[in-house]
Coordinates of C-alpha atoms in Angstrom, one line a residue:
Chain A
X1 CA -33.5 -41.9 -8.8
X2 CA -31.5 -40.9 -11.8
X3 CA -34.2 -38.4 -12.9
X4 CA -34.2 -36.9 -9.4
X5 CA -30.5 -36.5 -9.6
X6 CA -30.8 -34.8 -13.0
X7 CA -33.5 -32.5 -11.7
X8 CA -31.3 -31.5 -8.8
X9 CA -28.4 -30.9 -11.1
X10 CA -30.5 -28.7 -13.3
X11 CA -32.0 -26.8 -10.4
X12 CA -28.7 -25.9 -8.7
X13 CA -26.8 -25.6 -12.0
X14 CA -29.2 -23.0 -13.3
X15 CA -29.0 -21.1 -10.0
X16 CA -25.2 -20.9 -10.1
X17 CA -25.0 -20.7 -13.9
X18 CA -27.2 -17.6 -13.9
X19 CA -24.8 -15.8 -11.6
X20 CA -21.7 -17.0 -13.5
X21 CA -23.4 -15.8 -16.7
X22 CA -24.0 -12.3 -15.3
X23 CA -20.4 -12.1 -14.1
X24 CA -19.2 -13.4 -17.4
X25 CA -21.0 -10.7 -19.4
X26 CA -19.5 -8.1 -17.1
X27 CA -16.1 -9.5 -17.8
X28 CA -16.7 -9.7 -21.6
X29 CA -18.1 -6.1 -21.7
X30 CA -15.0 -4.6 -20.1
X31 CA -12.6 -6.9 -22.0
X32 CA -14.2 -6.1 -25.3
X33 CA -14.2 -2.3 -24.8
X34 CA -10.8 -1.9 -23.2
X35 CA -8.9 -5.2 -23.5
X36 CA -8.6 -5.3 -19.8
X37 CA -9.2 -8.3 -17.6
X38 CA -10.9 -7.0 -14.6
X39 CA -9.7 -8.8 -11.4
X40 CA -12.0 -6.7 -9.3
X41 CA -15.2 -8.0 -11.0
X42 CA -16.1 -10.2 -8.0
X43 CA -15.7 -7.2 -5.6
X44 CA -18.3 -5.3 -7.6
X45 CA -20.7 -8.1 -6.7
X46 CA -19.5 -8.2 -3.1
X47 CA -19.8 -4.5 -2.3
X48 CA -23.0 -4.2 -4.3
X49 CA -24.6 -7.1 -2.4
X50 CA -23.4 -5.9 1.0
X51 CA -24.6 -2.4 0.5
X52 CA -28.0 -3.7 -0.5
X53 CA -28.0 -5.9 2.6
X54 CA -27.3 -2.8 4.8
X55 CA -30.1 -1.0 3.0
X56 CA -32.6 -3.7 3.7
X57 CA -31.8 -3.5 7.4
X58 CA -32.8 0.2 7.4
X59 CA -35.6 0.2 4.8
X60 CA -38.3 -2.2 3.8
X61 CA -37.6 -2.4 0.1
X62 CA -40.2 -3.4 -2.4
X63 CA -38.9 -5.7 -5.2
X64 CA -38.9 -2.7 -7.7
X65 CA -37.1 -0.5 -5.2
X66 CA -34.6 -3.2 -4.5
X67 CA -33.9 -3.6 -8.2
X68 CA -33.6 0.1 -8.7
X69 CA -31.3 0.5 -5.7
X70 CA -29.1 -2.5 -6.8
X71 CA -28.8 -1.1 -10.4
X72 CA -28.0 2.4 -9.1
X73 CA -25.3 1.1 -6.7
X74 CA -23.9 -1.1 -9.4
X75 CA -23.7 1.8 -11.8
X76 CA -22.0 4.0 -9.2
X77 CA -19.6 1.2 -8.1
X78 CA -18.7 0.4 -11.7
X79 CA -17.9 4.1 -12.4
X80 CA -15.8 4.2 -9.2
X81 CA -13.9 1.2 -10.2
X82 CA -13.2 2.7 -13.6
X83 CA -12.1 6.0 -12.0
X84 CA -9.6 4.3 -9.8
X85 CA -8.2 1.8 -12.3
X86 CA -8.4 2.3 -16.0
X87 CA -9.4 6.0 -15.6
X88 CA -6.1 6.9 -13.9
X89 CA -3.9 4.6 -16.0
X90 CA -5.5 4.9 -19.4
X91 CA -2.1 5.3 -21.0
X92 CA -0.3 2.8 -18.7
X93 CA 0.9 -0.5 -20.0
X94 CA -1.7 -3.3 -20.0
X95 CA 0.2 -5.0 -17.1
X96 CA -0.1 -1.9 -15.0
X97 CA -3.8 -1.7 -15.7
X98 CA -4.3 -5.3 -14.8
X99 CA -2.4 -4.9 -11.5
X100 CA -4.4 -1.7 -10.7
X101 CA -7.5 -3.9 -10.8
X102 CA -5.8 -6.4 -8.5
X103 CA -4.9 -3.6 -6.1
X104 CA -8.4 -2.2 -6.3
X105 CA -9.8 -5.7 -5.5
X106 CA -7.6 -5.6 -2.3
X107 CA -8.8 -2.1 -1.4
X108 CA -12.4 -3.1 -1.8
X109 CA -11.9 -6.2 0.2
X110 CA -10.4 -4.0 2.9
X111 CA -13.5 -1.8 2.8
X112 CA -15.8 -4.8 3.1
X113 CA -13.8 -6.1 6.1
X114 CA -13.9 -2.6 7.8
X115 CA -17.6 -2.0 7.1
X116 CA -19.2 -5.4 7.3
X117 CA -16.6 -7.6 9.2
X118 CA -15.2 -11.0 8.2
X119 CA -18.3 -13.0 9.0
X120 CA -20.6 -14.2 6.2
X121 CA -23.7 -12.1 5.7
X122 CA -27.0 -13.3 4.4
X123 CA -28.8 -11.1 1.8
X124 CA -32.5 -11.7 2.1
X125 CA -34.5 -12.7 -1.0
X126 CA -35.7 -9.4 -2.3
X127 CA -37.6 -10.8 -5.3
X128 CA -39.9 -13.4 -3.8
X129 CA -40.9 -15.6 -6.7
X130 CA -42.8 -18.9 -6.1
X131 CA -41.0 -22.2 -6.8
X132 CA -42.0 -23.8 -10.0
X133 CA -42.5 -27.5 -11.0
X134 CA -42.5 -28.3 -14.7
X135 CA -43.1 -32.0 -14.9
X136 CA -40.0 -33.7 -13.6
X137 CA -38.1 -30.4 -13.6
X138 CA -38.1 -28.4 -10.3
X139 CA -37.0 -24.8 -10.0
X140 CA -36.6 -23.6 -6.4
X141 CA -37.4 -20.0 -5.4
X142 CA -33.8 -19.0 -5.5
X143 CA -33.1 -20.6 -8.8
X144 CA -36.1 -19.0 -10.4
X145 CA -35.2 -15.6 -9.1
X146 CA -31.6 -15.9 -10.3
X147 CA -32.8 -17.1 -13.7
X148 CA -35.4 -14.4 -14.1
X149 CA -32.9 -11.7 -13.0
X150 CA -30.2 -13.0 -15.3
X151 CA -32.5 -13.5 -18.4
X152 CA -34.1 -10.1 -18.0
X153 CA -30.6 -8.5 -17.6
X154 CA -29.4 -10.3 -20.8
X155 CA -32.4 -9.2 -22.8
X156 CA -32.2 -5.6 -21.6
X157 CA -28.5 -5.4 -22.2
X158 CA -28.8 -6.9 -25.7
X159 CA -31.5 -4.4 -26.6
X160 CA -29.4 -1.6 -25.2
X161 CA -26.3 -2.5 -27.1
X162 CA -28.2 -3.2 -30.3
X163 CA -30.8 -0.5 -30.5
X164 CA -29.6 2.6 -28.6
X165 CA -27.2 5.2 -29.8
X166 CA -25.0 4.9 -26.7
X167 CA -25.1 1.1 -27.0
X168 CA -24.0 1.2 -30.6
X169 CA -21.2 3.6 -29.5
X170 CA -20.0 1.1 -26.9
X171 CA -19.9 -1.6 -29.6
X172 CA -18.1 0.7 -32.1
X173 CA -15.4 1.4 -29.5
X174 CA -15.0 -2.3 -28.8
X175 CA -14.6 -2.9 -32.6
X176 CA -12.2 0.0 -33.4
X177 CA -11.5 2.8 -31.0
X178 CA -9.7 5.0 -33.5
X179 CA -12.5 4.8 -36.1
X180 CA -15.1 5.4 -33.3
X181 CA -13.3 8.4 -32.0
X182 CA -13.1 9.8 -35.6
X183 CA -16.9 9.6 -35.6
X184 CA -17.1 11.7 -32.5
X185 CA -17.4 9.0 -29.9
X186 CA -15.4 9.4 -26.8
X187 CA -13.7 6.1 -26.0
X188 CA -13.1 7.1 -22.4
X189 CA -16.9 7.5 -21.9
X190 CA -17.6 4.1 -23.4
X191 CA -14.9 2.4 -21.2
X192 CA -16.5 4.0 -18.2
X193 CA -19.9 2.9 -19.3
X194 CA -18.8 -0.7 -19.8
X195 CA -17.5 -0.7 -16.2
X196 CA -20.8 0.8 -15.0
X197 CA -22.8 -1.8 -16.9
X198 CA -20.6 -4.5 -15.5
X199 CA -21.3 -3.0 -12.1
X200 CA -25.1 -3.2 -12.7
X201 CA -24.7 -6.8 -13.8
X202 CA -22.6 -7.6 -10.7
X203 CA -25.3 -6.1 -8.5
X204 CA -27.9 -8.2 -10.1
X205 CA -25.7 -11.3 -9.6
X206 CA -25.4 -10.3 -6.0
X207 CA -29.2 -10.2 -5.6
X208 CA -29.2 -13.7 -7.2
X209 CA -26.4 -15.3 -5.2
X210 CA -26.9 -13.4 -1.9
X211 CA -29.8 -15.6 -0.7
X212 CA -28.2 -18.8 -2.0
X213 CA -24.7 -18.6 -0.4
X214 CA -23.9 -15.8 2.0
X215 CA -21.7 -12.8 1.1
X216 CA -18.2 -12.9 2.5
X217 CA -15.3 -10.5 2.1
X218 CA -13.1 -13.0 0.3
X219 CA -15.7 -14.4 -2.1
X220 CA -15.0 -12.0 -4.9
X221 CA -11.9 -13.5 -6.6
X222 CA -13.4 -17.0 -6.8
X223 CA -16.7 -15.7 -8.4
X224 CA -14.8 -13.4 -10.7
X225 CA -12.7 -16.3 -11.9
X226 CA -15.7 -18.4 -12.6
X227 CA -17.1 -15.5 -14.6
X228 CA -13.9 -15.4 -16.6
X229 CA -14.1 -19.2 -17.2
X230 CA -17.7 -18.7 -18.4
X231 CA -16.8 -15.8 -20.6
X232 CA -14.0 -17.9 -22.2
X233 CA -16.5 -20.8 -22.8
X234 CA -18.9 -18.3 -24.3
X235 CA -16.2 -16.8 -26.5
X236 CA -16.6 -13.1 -25.7
X237 CA -18.5 -12.7 -29.0
X238 CA -22.1 -12.1 -28.0
X239 CA -24.0 -11.4 -24.8
X240 CA -26.2 -14.4 -25.3
X241 CA -23.4 -16.8 -26.0
X242 CA -21.4 -15.6 -23.0
X243 CA -24.4 -16.0 -20.8
X244 CA -25.0 -19.5 -22.2
X245 CA -21.3 -20.2 -21.3
X246 CA -22.1 -19.2 -17.7
X247 CA -25.2 -21.5 -17.6
X248 CA -23.2 -24.4 -19.1
X249 CA -20.5 -23.9 -16.4
X250 CA -23.0 -23.9 -13.7
X251 CA -24.6 -27.1 -14.9
X252 CA -21.2 -28.8 -15.3
X253 CA -20.2 -27.7 -11.8
X254 CA -23.5 -28.9 -10.3
X255 CA -23.0 -32.3 -12.1
X256 CA -19.4 -32.6 -10.9
X257 CA -20.4 -31.8 -7.3
X258 CA -22.8 -34.7 -7.3
X259 CA -20.3 -37.0 -9.0
X260 CA -17.0 -35.9 -7.4
X261 CA -15.8 -34.0 -4.4
X262 CA -15.8 -30.2 -4.1
X263 CA -12.1 -29.8 -4.7
X264 CA -12.1 -32.1 -7.7
X265 CA -14.9 -29.9 -9.1
X266 CA -12.6 -26.9 -8.9
X267 CA -9.7 -28.8 -10.5
X268 CA -11.8 -29.9 -13.4
X269 CA -13.1 -26.4 -13.9
X270 CA -9.6 -24.9 -14.1
X271 CA -8.4 -27.7 -16.3
X272 CA -11.3 -26.9 -18.6
X273 CA -10.3 -23.2 -18.6
X274 CA -6.7 -23.9 -19.5
X275 CA -7.7 -26.4 -22.2
X276 CA -10.1 -23.9 -23.7
X277 CA -7.5 -21.1 -23.6
X278 CA -4.8 -23.3 -25.2
X279 CA -6.9 -25.0 -27.8
X280 CA -8.7 -21.9 -29.1
X281 CA -6.3 -19.0 -28.8
X282 CA -6.8 -17.5 -32.2
X283 CA -10.5 -16.9 -32.0
X284 CA -10.6 -14.5 -29.2
X285 CA -8.2 -12.1 -30.9
X286 CA -11.0 -10.9 -33.1
X287 CA -13.8 -11.5 -30.5
X288 CA -16.0 -8.5 -29.8
X289 CA -19.2 -8.2 -27.8
X290 CA -21.9 -7.6 -30.3
Chain B
X1 CA 27.6 0.7 -22.6
X2 CA 30.6 1.4 -20.5
X3 CA 29.3 3.1 -17.4
X4 CA 25.9 1.5 -17.0
X5 CA 26.7 -2.2 -16.3
X6 CA 29.3 -1.3 -13.7
X7 CA 26.9 1.0 -11.9
X8 CA 24.3 -1.7 -11.9
X9 CA 26.8 -4.2 -10.5
X10 CA 27.8 -1.7 -7.8
X11 CA 24.1 -1.2 -6.9
X12 CA 23.5 -4.9 -6.7
X13 CA 26.6 -5.4 -4.6
X14 CA 25.5 -2.6 -2.3
X15 CA 22.1 -4.2 -2.0
X16 CA 23.5 -7.6 -1.0
X17 CA 26.1 -6.1 1.4
X18 CA 23.3 -4.2 3.1
X19 CA 21.3 -7.4 3.4
X20 CA 24.4 -9.3 4.7
X21 CA 24.7 -6.6 7.4
X22 CA 21.1 -7.1 8.3
X23 CA 21.7 -10.8 8.5
X24 CA 24.7 -10.4 10.7
X25 CA 23.4 -7.8 13.2
X26 CA 19.7 -8.3 13.4
X27 CA 18.5 -10.5 16.3
X28 CA 17.3 -13.9 15.4
X29 CA 13.7 -13.4 16.1
X30 CA 13.6 -10.4 13.8
X31 CA 15.1 -12.4 11.0
X32 CA 12.0 -14.6 10.9
X33 CA 10.1 -11.7 9.2
X34 CA 13.1 -10.8 6.9
X35 CA 13.2 -14.4 5.8
X36 CA 9.6 -14.3 4.7
X37 CA 10.4 -11.1 2.7
X38 CA 13.4 -12.9 1.1
X39 CA 11.2 -15.9 0.2
X40 CA 8.9 -13.5 -1.6
X41 CA 11.9 -11.7 -3.2
X42 CA 13.1 -15.0 -4.7
X43 CA 9.6 -15.5 -6.2
X44 CA 9.7 -12.0 -7.6
X45 CA 13.0 -12.7 -9.2
X46 CA 11.7 -16.1 -10.5
X47 CA 8.8 -14.2 -12.1
X48 CA 11.3 -11.7 -13.5
X49 CA 12.7 -14.5 -15.6
X50 CA 9.3 -15.2 -17.1
X51 CA 8.1 -11.6 -17.4
X52 CA 11.2 -9.5 -17.4
X53 CA 13.1 -11.6 -19.9
X54 CA 10.5 -13.6 -21.8
X55 CA 7.6 -11.1 -21.6
X56 CA 5.3 -13.8 -20.2
X57 CA 3.1 -13.0 -17.3
X58 CA 2.7 -15.8 -14.7
X59 CA 0.5 -16.3 -11.7
X60 CA 1.8 -19.8 -11.2
X61 CA 4.7 -18.9 -8.9
X62 CA 2.8 -19.8 -5.8
X63 CA 1.9 -23.2 -7.2
X64 CA 5.4 -23.9 -8.3
X65 CA 6.9 -22.9 -4.9
X66 CA 4.3 -25.1 -3.3
X67 CA 5.2 -27.9 -5.6
X68 CA 8.8 -27.7 -4.7
X69 CA 7.9 -27.5 -1.0
X70 CA 5.6 -30.5 -1.0
X71 CA 7.8 -32.6 -3.3
X72 CA 10.8 -32.0 -1.1
X73 CA 9.0 -32.7 2.2
X74 CA 7.5 -35.9 0.9
X75 CA 10.8 -37.1 -0.6
X76 CA 12.7 -36.2 2.6
X77 CA 10.1 -38.2 4.6
X78 CA 11.3 -41.3 2.6
X79 CA 15.0 -40.5 2.2
X80 CA 15.9 -38.1 5.0
X81 CA 19.6 -38.1 4.2
X82 CA 19.3 -37.4 0.5
X83 CA 19.0 -33.6 0.4
X84 CA 21.9 -33.3 -2.0
X85 CA 20.0 -35.4 -4.5
X86 CA 16.4 -34.4 -3.7
X87 CA 16.9 -30.6 -3.9
X88 CA 18.5 -30.5 -7.4
X89 CA 16.2 -33.2 -8.8
X90 CA 13.1 -31.3 -7.5
X91 CA 14.4 -28.1 -9.0
X92 CA 15.1 -29.8 -12.3
X93 CA 11.6 -31.4 -12.2
X94 CA 10.1 -28.0 -11.6
X95 CA 12.1 -26.6 -14.5
X96 CA 10.9 -29.4 -16.7
X97 CA 7.3 -29.0 -15.6
X98 CA 7.2 -25.2 -16.0
X99 CA 8.9 -25.4 -19.4
X100 CA 6.5 -28.1 -20.5
X101 CA 3.3 -26.2 -19.5
X102 CA 4.6 -22.9 -20.9
X103 CA 5.0 -24.3 -24.4
X104 CA 1.4 -24.6 -25.3
X105 CA 0.5 -21.4 -23.5
X106 CA 3.1 -19.4 -25.3
X107 CA 0.8 -17.8 -27.8
X108 CA -1.7 -16.5 -25.2
X109 CA -1.9 -12.8 -24.7
X110 CA -1.0 -11.2 -21.4
X111 CA -4.4 -11.3 -19.7
X112 CA -5.2 -14.8 -20.9
X113 CA -1.8 -16.2 -19.9
X114 CA -2.4 -14.6 -16.5
X115 CA -5.7 -16.4 -16.1
X116 CA -4.3 -19.7 -17.4
X117 CA -1.3 -19.7 -15.0
X118 CA -3.6 -18.6 -12.2
X119 CA -5.6 -21.7 -13.1
X120 CA -2.5 -23.8 -12.7
X121 CA -1.9 -22.4 -9.3
X122 CA -5.5 -23.1 -8.3
X123 CA -5.2 -26.7 -9.7
X124 CA -2.2 -27.2 -7.5
X125 CA -4.0 -26.0 -4.4
X126 CA -7.1 -28.1 -5.1
X127 CA -5.0 -31.2 -5.8
X128 CA -3.2 -30.7 -2.4
X129 CA -6.6 -30.4 -0.7
X130 CA -7.9 -33.5 -2.5
X131 CA -4.9 -35.7 -1.7
X132 CA -5.4 -35.4 2.0
X133 CA -3.9 -38.7 3.1
X134 CA -0.6 -37.7 1.4
X135 CA -0.5 -34.0 1.9
X136 CA -2.6 -33.4 5.1
X137 CA -5.1 -31.4 3.1
X138 CA -6.0 -27.9 4.4
X139 CA -4.7 -28.8 7.9
X140 CA -1.2 -29.0 6.4
X141 CA 1.6 -31.2 7.5
X142 CA 4.5 -31.0 9.9
X143 CA 8.0 -31.1 8.4
X144 CA 10.1 -33.4 10.6
X145 CA 13.2 -33.6 8.4
X146 CA 15.9 -31.1 7.9
X147 CA 17.9 -30.2 4.8
X148 CA 21.3 -31.9 5.2
X149 CA 24.3 -30.7 3.1
X150 CA 27.3 -33.0 2.6
X151 CA 30.2 -32.0 4.9
X152 CA 28.1 -29.4 6.6
X153 CA 25.3 -31.4 8.2
X154 CA 21.7 -30.5 9.1
X155 CA 20.7 -26.9 8.5
X156 CA 18.6 -25.0 11.0
X157 CA 18.2 -21.6 12.6
X158 CA 16.9 -18.3 11.4
X159 CA 20.4 -16.9 10.5
X160 CA 21.4 -20.0 8.6
X161 CA 18.3 -19.9 6.5
X162 CA 18.6 -16.1 6.1
X163 CA 21.9 -16.7 4.3
X164 CA 20.5 -19.7 2.4
X165 CA 17.7 -17.5 1.1
X166 CA 20.2 -14.7 0.4
X167 CA 22.5 -17.1 -1.4
X168 CA 19.7 -18.4 -3.6
X169 CA 18.7 -14.8 -4.4
X170 CA 22.3 -14.0 -5.3
X171 CA 22.5 -17.0 -7.5
X172 CA 19.3 -16.0 -9.2
X173 CA 20.5 -12.5 -9.7
X174 CA 23.8 -13.8 -11.3
X175 CA 22.0 -16.1 -13.6
X176 CA 19.5 -13.4 -14.5
X177 CA 22.3 -10.9 -15.4
X178 CA 24.3 -13.6 -17.3
X179 CA 21.3 -14.7 -19.2
X180 CA 20.2 -11.1 -20.0
X181 CA 23.6 -10.4 -21.6
X182 CA 23.8 -13.6 -23.5
X183 CA 22.6 -14.5 -27.0
X184 CA 19.4 -16.4 -25.7
X185 CA 18.8 -13.5 -23.3
X186 CA 18.8 -10.9 -26.2
X187 CA 16.6 -13.2 -28.2
X188 CA 14.2 -13.4 -25.2
X189 CA 14.1 -9.6 -25.0
X190 CA 13.4 -9.5 -28.7
X191 CA 10.4 -11.9 -28.1
X192 CA 9.3 -9.6 -25.4
X193 CA 9.5 -6.4 -27.4
X194 CA 8.0 -7.8 -30.6
X195 CA 7.1 -11.5 -30.8
X196 CA 6.2 -11.4 -34.5
X197 CA 9.4 -9.7 -35.5
X198 CA 11.4 -12.1 -33.3
X199 CA 9.8 -15.1 -34.9
X200 CA 10.4 -13.8 -38.4
X201 CA 14.1 -13.4 -37.5
X202 CA 14.2 -17.2 -37.0
X203 CA 14.0 -17.2 -33.2
X204 CA 12.3 -20.4 -31.8
X205 CA 10.0 -18.4 -29.5
X206 CA 8.3 -21.3 -27.7
X207 CA 11.6 -23.0 -26.9
X208 CA 13.3 -19.9 -25.6
X209 CA 10.3 -18.8 -23.6
X210 CA 10.0 -22.2 -22.1
X211 CA 13.7 -21.8 -20.9
X212 CA 12.8 -18.5 -19.1
X213 CA 9.6 -20.0 -17.7
X214 CA 11.4 -23.1 -16.6
X215 CA 14.1 -21.1 -14.8
X216 CA 11.4 -19.1 -13.1
X217 CA 9.7 -22.4 -12.0
X218 CA 13.0 -23.9 -10.7
X219 CA 13.8 -20.8 -8.6
X220 CA 10.3 -20.7 -7.2
X221 CA 10.5 -24.4 -6.3
X222 CA 13.9 -24.0 -4.6
X223 CA 12.5 -21.1 -2.6
X224 CA 9.5 -23.3 -1.7
X225 CA 11.9 -26.0 -0.6
X226 CA 13.8 -23.7 1.7
X227 CA 10.6 -22.2 3.0
X228 CA 9.2 -25.6 3.9
X229 CA 12.3 -26.9 5.8
X230 CA 12.7 -23.5 7.5
X231 CA 9.2 -23.2 8.8
X232 CA 8.8 -26.8 9.9
X233 CA 5.1 -26.7 8.7
X234 CA 3.5 -26.4 5.3
X235 CA -0.1 -26.0 4.2
X236 CA -1.7 -24.8 0.9
X237 CA -2.3 -21.4 2.3
X238 CA 1.4 -20.6 2.3
X239 CA 1.6 -21.1 -1.5
X240 CA -1.8 -19.7 -2.4
X241 CA -2.8 -17.3 -5.1
X242 CA -1.9 -14.5 -2.7
X243 CA 1.8 -15.3 -3.1
X244 CA 1.6 -15.3 -6.9
X245 CA -0.4 -12.0 -7.0
X246 CA 2.0 -10.4 -4.6
X247 CA 5.0 -11.5 -6.6
X248 CA 3.5 -10.0 -9.8
X249 CA 2.5 -6.8 -8.0
X250 CA 6.0 -6.2 -6.7
X251 CA 7.5 -7.0 -10.1
X252 CA 5.2 -4.6 -11.9
X253 CA 5.9 -1.9 -9.2
X254 CA 9.6 -2.3 -9.7
X255 CA 9.5 -2.7 -13.4
X256 CA 9.8 -6.1 -15.1
X257 CA 13.2 -6.7 -16.6
X258 CA 14.9 -4.5 -14.0
X259 CA 17.0 -6.6 -11.7
X260 CA 17.3 -4.6 -8.5
X261 CA 14.2 -2.3 -8.3
X262 CA 11.6 -5.1 -7.9
X263 CA 13.7 -6.7 -5.1
X264 CA 14.0 -3.3 -3.4
X265 CA 10.3 -2.9 -3.8
X266 CA 9.7 -6.2 -2.0
X267 CA 12.0 -5.5 0.9
X268 CA 10.8 -1.9 1.5
X269 CA 7.1 -2.3 0.9
X270 CA 6.9 -5.6 2.7
X271 CA 8.7 -4.2 5.7
X272 CA 6.2 -1.3 5.6
X273 CA 3.3 -3.6 5.3
X274 CA 4.4 -5.9 8.1
X275 CA 4.7 -2.8 10.2
X276 CA 1.0 -2.1 9.7
X277 CA -0.2 -4.9 12.0
X278 CA -1.3 -2.2 14.5
X279 CA -4.1 -1.2 12.0
X280 CA -5.9 -4.4 12.8
X281 CA -8.9 -5.0 10.5
X282 CA -7.9 -1.9 8.5
X283 CA -4.6 -3.3 7.2
X284 CA -6.1 -5.0 4.1
X285 CA -7.3 -1.6 2.9
X286 CA -4.0 0.0 3.9
X287 CA -2.1 -2.7 1.9
X288 CA -4.4 -2.1 -1.1
X289 CA -3.9 1.7 -0.9
X290 CA -0.1 1.4 -0.5
X291 CA 0.1 -1.0 -3.5
X292 CA -2.1 1.3 -5.6
X293 CA 0.1 4.2 -4.7
X294 CA 3.3 2.2 -5.6
X295 CA 1.8 1.1 -8.9
X296 CA 0.8 4.6 -9.8
X297 CA 4.3 5.9 -8.9
X298 CA 5.8 3.1 -11.0
X299 CA 3.5 4.0 -13.9
X300 CA 4.5 7.7 -13.6
X301 CA 8.1 6.7 -13.7
X302 CA 7.7 4.5 -16.8
X303 CA 5.4 7.0 -18.5
X304 CA 8.5 9.1 -19.2
X305 CA 9.4 8.2 -22.8
X306 CA 12.1 5.6 -23.0
X307 CA 13.4 3.6 -25.9
X308 CA 12.5 0.1 -24.7
X309 CA 9.1 0.7 -23.2
X310 CA 6.1 -0.7 -24.9
X311 CA 4.2 2.3 -26.5
X312 CA 1.8 3.5 -24.0
X313 CA -1.2 1.6 -24.6
X314 CA -3.2 1.4 -26.4
X315 CA -6.7 1.6 -25.2
X316 CA -7.2 5.2 -26.0
X317 CA -5.3 5.0 -29.3
X318 CA -6.7 1.8 -30.6
X319 CA -3.7 -0.4 -30.4
X320 CA -4.3 -4.0 -29.2
X321 CA -2.6 -4.4 -25.9
X322 CA -3.3 -8.0 -25.3

């Protein structure tokens, strides 16, 4: 009985944790490059997922085509978000920039309501992977898809940041924008790119979460917050650790759902967030995505 | 030094006179909407204590207003005649709680403090939902009792509550101005402009900031109490994150630290937004666009070089904004 519970916790925890991990990396990327906490991160997922859903109604998408389309939408949406928030207020106070992302989140919610209505919408499973049983461990189709999407994104992003010229430029800007610009790197380009990368990650997260829970116009803020909690657990310092923070959060939440009620789960999550923020404030000052 | 304060005092007096005229001449049913705007305006002013004076962002105003509302309603259910004790005690408790939670969070940067306080707001909402037998959960609870003032009696009616909201707003404005021009107020402004320099001058930053945060908490709680007894019904939705975010948005639009402009922003923009009902499903987008435009207009205004503004950030120039 206990083993069954544990297997259930691992299964649903990994499914949720992968999504949180992807959202967290998006948060960390933007925060590291521009010191901005992006309140509209969840809306990137929402609009990306809803657009993909509309596309599936018109076209029969192969898995590769779905992935390409999601990445492309994510990239464009990320750029659009940058252009309407940090891009217009690059010299504004951090508070103005923060609030611009809040207003953008409201605008995007409005677009979602106008275009897709207020009812939840199911995104079909676009990457049909078979369920897997590893001894006592059981990974459902949705969990495996979410995990594969997330791990592949993490690996690709890590390789991109570590081994490409542009990736190194993004890291340089996150470490020292002035020094980076003296080396001929345009910080604005790297900020935009970090938004676009966050957009791609959010679209991948949408593909992972769409078939698990439906997509609804007001889901963005909650998911974005979970991404922030996960990024805080991960410490903002490396893509892998931030992703691991997301997986940990997912597993803890899944365990709490089985042990406590849904509302208490939320309460414990936010108590955890505040505890982490208060107990380790010094570390993040120097934290950079590497 | 000579002309500015008097001009500001004149402007504030004009603002309150105009609102008094609104309260006297507007029909009762229209005051219902104005009272909602005033409730938000008090929360904006409460946030101004935290952010405008202490330089600390807060997204906990919704939670604190809700705390005041629920505490007052539950206390009145047991002691219906004790408004004169319950209201100040609840306000004091909210002051203490806000001051206590702000102390350990004092060192967090803007974004992290925003998230931590947002977490507080969400914890409040989830606790209300969890304690269903006591709070009614998501279905909310009816407020049967009225506020009773000694020698005046039970308070009811749109116009009465309009003037109660207005009185609370005026009290808040007076305390804000008095505090800003006092020694602790100047110390708070120093903490806001340069926390490190303020500390090195011997200012006890956490203690001072907990004062401003506590005052903000107390005013939000008092606004929540009035709101609860005015509406006759409370549920967690009324004190959700939306309230906190709106308060912060309007304060940023008007400019933190400025007394009148954020309040004007609330009254004008909220009136405009409530007039957008005819847009139906399109109104969320319209609200977002309006707020973006207002934020950009506020940014353009503050972009003009001024002595006290934080140097424009940052991101492009390599300064660390948070």
